[in-house]
XYZ file of C-alpha atoms in Angstrom:
333
model
C 0.080 -0.017 0.115
C 1.235 3.597 -0.869
C 2.449 5.117 2.390
C 0.499 8.377 1.290
C -2.467 6.726 1.945
C -1.477 4.960 5.162
C -1.889 8.099 7.310
C -5.339 9.140 6.254
C -6.567 5.645 6.420
C -5.247 5.166 9.912
C -6.906 8.690 10.775
C -10.194 7.573 9.615
C -10.047 4.487 11.530
C -9.084 6.235 14.718
C -12.007 8.855 13.961
C -14.641 5.692 13.591
C -13.551 4.123 16.806
C -13.882 7.133 18.806
C -17.329 8.030 17.460
C -18.387 4.685 17.829
C -16.789 4.786 21.570
C -18.960 7.818 22.031
C -21.948 6.564 20.823
C -21.742 3.460 23.120
C -21.058 5.528 26.238
C -23.967 8.154 25.360
C -26.441 5.306 25.018
C -25.350 3.602 28.510
C -25.527 7.143 30.203
C -29.095 7.224 28.501
C -30.352 3.959 29.709
C -28.582 4.606 33.253
C -30.678 7.826 33.332
C -33.836 6.154 32.532
C -33.363 3.309 34.850
C -32.372 6.344 37.587
C -35.550 7.986 36.979
C -37.432 5.444 38.901
C -37.817 7.084 42.319
C -37.543 4.079 44.762
C -36.319 0.347 44.279
C -39.642 -1.381 43.839
C -40.402 0.569 40.671
C -36.774 -0.072 39.706
C -37.387 -3.702 39.679
C -40.540 -3.445 38.130
C -38.688 -1.386 35.494
C -36.247 -4.216 34.755
C -38.771 -6.593 33.861
C -39.879 -8.120 37.200
C -43.356 -8.903 38.137
C -45.267 -7.314 40.829
C -45.466 -10.616 42.481
C -41.762 -11.306 42.394
C -40.692 -8.016 43.358
C -43.149 -8.389 46.535
C -41.533 -11.520 47.043
C -37.918 -10.360 46.742
C -38.703 -7.264 48.963
C -40.694 -8.889 51.636
C -38.045 -11.566 51.832
C -40.902 -14.202 51.630
C -38.324 -16.473 49.821
C -35.806 -16.328 52.303
C -36.157 -19.458 54.048
C -34.641 -20.013 57.289
C -32.886 -23.063 58.144
C -35.112 -25.893 59.996
C -34.598 -27.540 63.219
C -32.558 -24.495 64.900
C -32.674 -23.881 68.535
C -35.236 -21.213 69.566
C -32.173 -18.755 70.411
C -30.672 -19.318 67.015
C -33.845 -19.111 65.332
C -34.719 -15.806 66.816
C -31.332 -14.675 65.952
C -31.821 -15.628 62.373
C -35.530 -13.869 62.288
C -33.709 -10.781 63.587
C -31.021 -10.945 60.772
C -33.691 -11.392 58.262
C -35.505 -8.462 59.277
C -32.257 -6.335 59.339
C -31.483 -7.583 55.701
C -35.326 -6.430 54.949
C -34.629 -3.102 56.584
C -31.531 -2.785 54.464
C -33.358 -3.607 51.499
C -30.996 -6.262 50.328
C -32.552 -8.858 47.960
C -30.213 -11.663 48.409
C -31.762 -14.742 49.782
C -31.342 -15.094 53.635
C -29.869 -18.686 53.503
C -27.398 -17.560 50.944
C -25.855 -14.856 52.751
C -25.986 -16.644 56.120
C -24.064 -19.334 54.432
C -21.416 -16.776 53.013
C -21.034 -15.164 56.427
C -20.528 -18.843 57.913
C -18.032 -19.905 55.286
C -16.016 -16.847 54.810
C -14.066 -17.033 58.236
C -13.584 -20.804 57.847
C -12.084 -20.123 54.123
C -9.956 -17.113 55.585
C -8.725 -19.045 58.413
C -7.843 -21.987 56.247
C -5.891 -19.621 53.842
C -3.954 -18.135 57.107
C -2.919 -21.574 58.225
C -1.703 -22.455 54.853
C 0.336 -19.615 54.379
C 1.860 -19.687 57.808
C 2.786 -23.406 56.988
C 4.499 -22.679 53.967
C 5.975 -19.434 55.308
C 7.901 -21.341 57.927
C 6.087 -19.798 60.633
C 5.233 -22.195 63.619
C 1.611 -22.948 64.479
C 0.792 -22.523 68.004
C -2.438 -22.419 70.106
C -2.000 -18.815 70.730
C -1.592 -18.173 66.721
C -4.579 -20.201 66.023
C -6.699 -18.409 68.368
C -5.589 -15.094 67.020
C -5.795 -15.949 63.394
C -9.287 -17.466 64.127
C -10.120 -14.261 65.798
C -8.994 -12.029 62.776
C -10.978 -14.293 60.524
C -14.148 -14.144 62.208
C -13.952 -10.381 62.393
C -12.886 -9.957 58.753
C -15.188 -12.520 57.360
C -18.302 -12.395 59.567
C -18.348 -9.445 62.025
C -17.462 -6.644 59.776
C -20.000 -7.505 56.830
C -22.907 -7.880 59.542
C -21.961 -4.394 60.891
C -22.030 -2.712 57.654
C -25.265 -4.312 56.928
C -26.631 -3.165 60.467
C -25.254 0.243 59.583
C -27.255 0.350 56.544
C -30.526 -1.146 58.142
C -30.190 1.719 60.932
C -29.612 4.491 58.387
C -32.726 3.246 56.331
C -34.723 3.222 59.711
C -34.048 6.754 60.471
C -34.740 7.819 57.085
C -38.297 5.986 57.295
C -38.883 7.587 60.705
C -38.070 11.188 58.807
C -39.972 10.426 55.633
C -43.255 9.042 57.674
C -44.744 12.500 58.370
C -44.250 13.558 54.978
C -46.217 10.467 53.496
C -48.785 11.474 55.868
C -49.170 14.780 54.465
C -49.013 13.501 50.818
C -51.651 10.966 51.883
C -53.903 13.527 53.589
C -53.616 15.984 50.499
C -54.580 12.889 47.976
C -57.892 12.137 50.438
C -58.609 16.041 50.288
C -58.129 16.066 46.547
C -61.164 13.325 46.424
C -59.068 10.046 45.977
C -60.024 6.931 47.856
C -57.806 5.380 50.450
C -56.411 2.951 48.221
C -55.759 5.563 45.492
C -54.048 7.587 48.008
C -51.732 5.040 49.164
C -50.980 4.073 45.538
C -50.076 7.927 45.030
C -47.270 7.375 47.701
C -45.730 4.581 45.788
C -44.695 6.731 43.121
C -44.137 10.164 44.941
C -42.002 8.807 47.732
C -38.382 7.716 47.625
C -36.771 4.936 49.176
C -37.526 3.483 51.962
C -40.998 4.453 52.622
C -41.890 4.604 48.799
C -41.051 0.937 48.525
C -42.899 -0.122 51.755
C -46.195 1.410 50.734
C -45.581 -0.225 47.426
C -45.321 -3.713 49.075
C -48.431 -2.859 51.226
C -50.635 -1.754 47.790
C -49.161 -5.231 46.072
C -50.596 -7.119 49.254
C -53.803 -5.323 48.593
C -54.054 -6.077 45.191
C -53.237 -10.172 45.664
C -56.027 -10.168 48.053
C -54.744 -9.016 51.704
C -56.928 -6.787 53.932
C -55.498 -2.930 53.966
C -55.170 -2.923 57.583
C -53.428 -6.307 57.598
C -51.167 -5.086 54.828
C -50.034 -1.806 56.912
C -49.851 -3.679 60.202
C -47.488 -6.049 58.450
C -45.392 -3.092 57.348
C -45.431 -1.567 60.917
C -44.332 -4.820 62.329
C -41.728 -5.318 59.623
C -39.917 -1.905 60.808
C -41.133 -2.035 64.376
C -42.023 1.702 64.224
C -44.686 3.176 66.876
C -45.679 6.014 64.266
C -46.740 3.425 61.630
C -48.795 1.163 64.536
C -50.426 4.613 65.412
C -51.397 5.122 61.821
C -52.779 1.565 61.577
C -54.724 2.087 64.622
C -56.171 5.648 63.345
C -57.434 3.860 60.039
C -59.042 0.895 61.955
C -60.869 3.230 64.640
C -62.065 5.582 61.715
C -63.152 2.660 59.341
C -65.219 1.342 62.565
C -66.426 4.430 63.754
C -66.330 6.942 60.899
C -64.929 10.530 61.140
C -63.053 12.679 58.801
C -59.987 10.914 57.906
C -57.990 13.651 56.795
C -58.322 15.481 59.835
C -57.463 12.666 61.973
C -54.160 12.201 60.004
C -53.317 15.697 60.083
C -53.504 15.599 63.581
C -51.484 12.514 63.901
C -48.925 14.168 61.497
C -48.643 16.836 63.765
C -48.172 14.497 66.988
C -45.601 12.513 65.191
C -43.438 15.827 64.096
C -43.673 16.953 67.820
C -42.647 13.650 68.925
C -39.594 13.545 66.384
C -38.545 17.106 67.725
C -38.255 15.692 71.204
C -36.685 12.848 69.770
C -33.779 14.952 68.168
C -33.383 17.238 71.167
C -32.543 13.881 73.299
C -30.163 12.567 70.734
C -28.533 16.029 70.605
C -28.236 15.870 74.294
C -26.751 12.184 74.320
C -24.746 12.634 71.175
C -21.433 12.640 73.193
C -22.098 9.529 74.631
C -23.698 7.558 71.486
C -20.181 9.104 69.744
C -18.008 7.702 72.382
C -20.028 4.579 72.039
C -19.613 3.967 68.289
C -15.825 4.905 68.695
C -15.337 2.584 71.486
C -17.089 -0.444 69.576
C -15.718 0.281 66.373
C -12.283 1.487 66.562
C -10.750 -1.588 68.637
C -12.108 -3.897 65.642
C -11.008 -1.771 62.743
C -7.509 -1.234 64.495
C -6.857 -4.968 64.957
C -8.029 -5.950 61.430
C -6.055 -3.224 59.865
C -3.047 -3.662 61.878
C -3.379 -7.627 61.165
C -3.553 -7.092 57.334
C -0.749 -4.379 57.197
C 1.694 -6.030 59.705
C 0.936 -9.681 60.780
C 4.138 -10.167 62.611
C 2.976 -7.664 65.244
C 0.549 -10.145 66.495
C 1.963 -13.388 65.660
C 5.382 -12.716 67.172
C 3.980 -12.490 70.813
C 1.406 -15.074 70.197
C 3.596 -17.612 71.645
C 4.293 -16.000 74.894
C 2.308 -18.132 77.712
C 0.436 -15.133 79.014
C -0.808 -14.234 75.485
C -3.974 -16.530 75.286
C -5.252 -15.712 78.939
C -4.520 -12.006 78.423
C -6.245 -12.243 75.018
C -9.181 -14.058 76.091
C -9.634 -11.568 79.303
C -9.439 -8.751 76.678
C -12.524 -10.186 74.603
C -14.247 -10.593 77.631
C -13.831 -7.048 78.643
C -14.785 -5.720 75.318
C -18.142 -7.408 75.258
C -18.691 -6.449 78.922
C -17.986 -2.970 77.646
C -20.149 -3.082 74.399
C -23.179 -4.506 76.321
C -22.982 -1.972 79.061
C -22.518 1.157 76.717
C -25.271 0.026 74.474
C -27.483 -0.320 77.253
C -26.680 3.171 78.465
C -27.235 5.248 75.157
C -30.311 3.048 74.294
C -32.806 5.775 74.997
C -36.458 5.650 74.785
C -38.724 8.616 73.734
């Protein structure tokens, strides 16, 4: 080929490749933006092609079958864990996630033993103990803490959104909408998590559940007193009659005043709560980080005769401090 034509042909090929890449990027951004227009997780899942029944089962975690034959204590812990997953709005099956959390520490512990064996580091009871502790924290405790943090944040956001949702519901009633239509308005007007939760209640009603039972289930899933008062207000109004819009408007005002008092209490107890967070998270974070960066810092002293009793006593003192501080900062308003 003539060298005079080689450079123009190369430039044309580069230009075509850039145009193609830009077109693919623009299409991806457009599709992501169209999907992001869905205001909450339920609408996004329906927009991706899932049916309402499948979406309801995933969000309500009705398919998250717990292992059968568990002792009562473990079964209650598993139920609490499943509720935490629901509040964190995770759609992974409970059994699969529990299996990952149980298997991950064992896998990390096995890898550490293999590495210590091939690197020539002797294996002792102290080193096995501290390696097992590190594996449990990295593979089990830290993921659960992250999920719990997300669930707590969603729960607080739910409390903040609920008075606003009541205002939207009252405006819908005063505009002439029936109760079911006013609730359906919340599913498209409110963001997560409350928009998804009201959408789940509407889907339950669509598939034959009673409205009060659907809302009561929502209140029990989140364990919020404000929602329970809302359900009681609907039940009383349906049996005795009255202006539901006025009742819910008064309820919204009561909830806002209650939240105002709650925020004042949180402000007064902020120092204690921050101290509790730091004393709870910082030791685990420091231990895991230091072990990842410099394992010999712990492994070299693990053969000391006083290491095992001292380490066990340290864990006991940490647990005593954790439960004590948690009880001190658990304020009820």
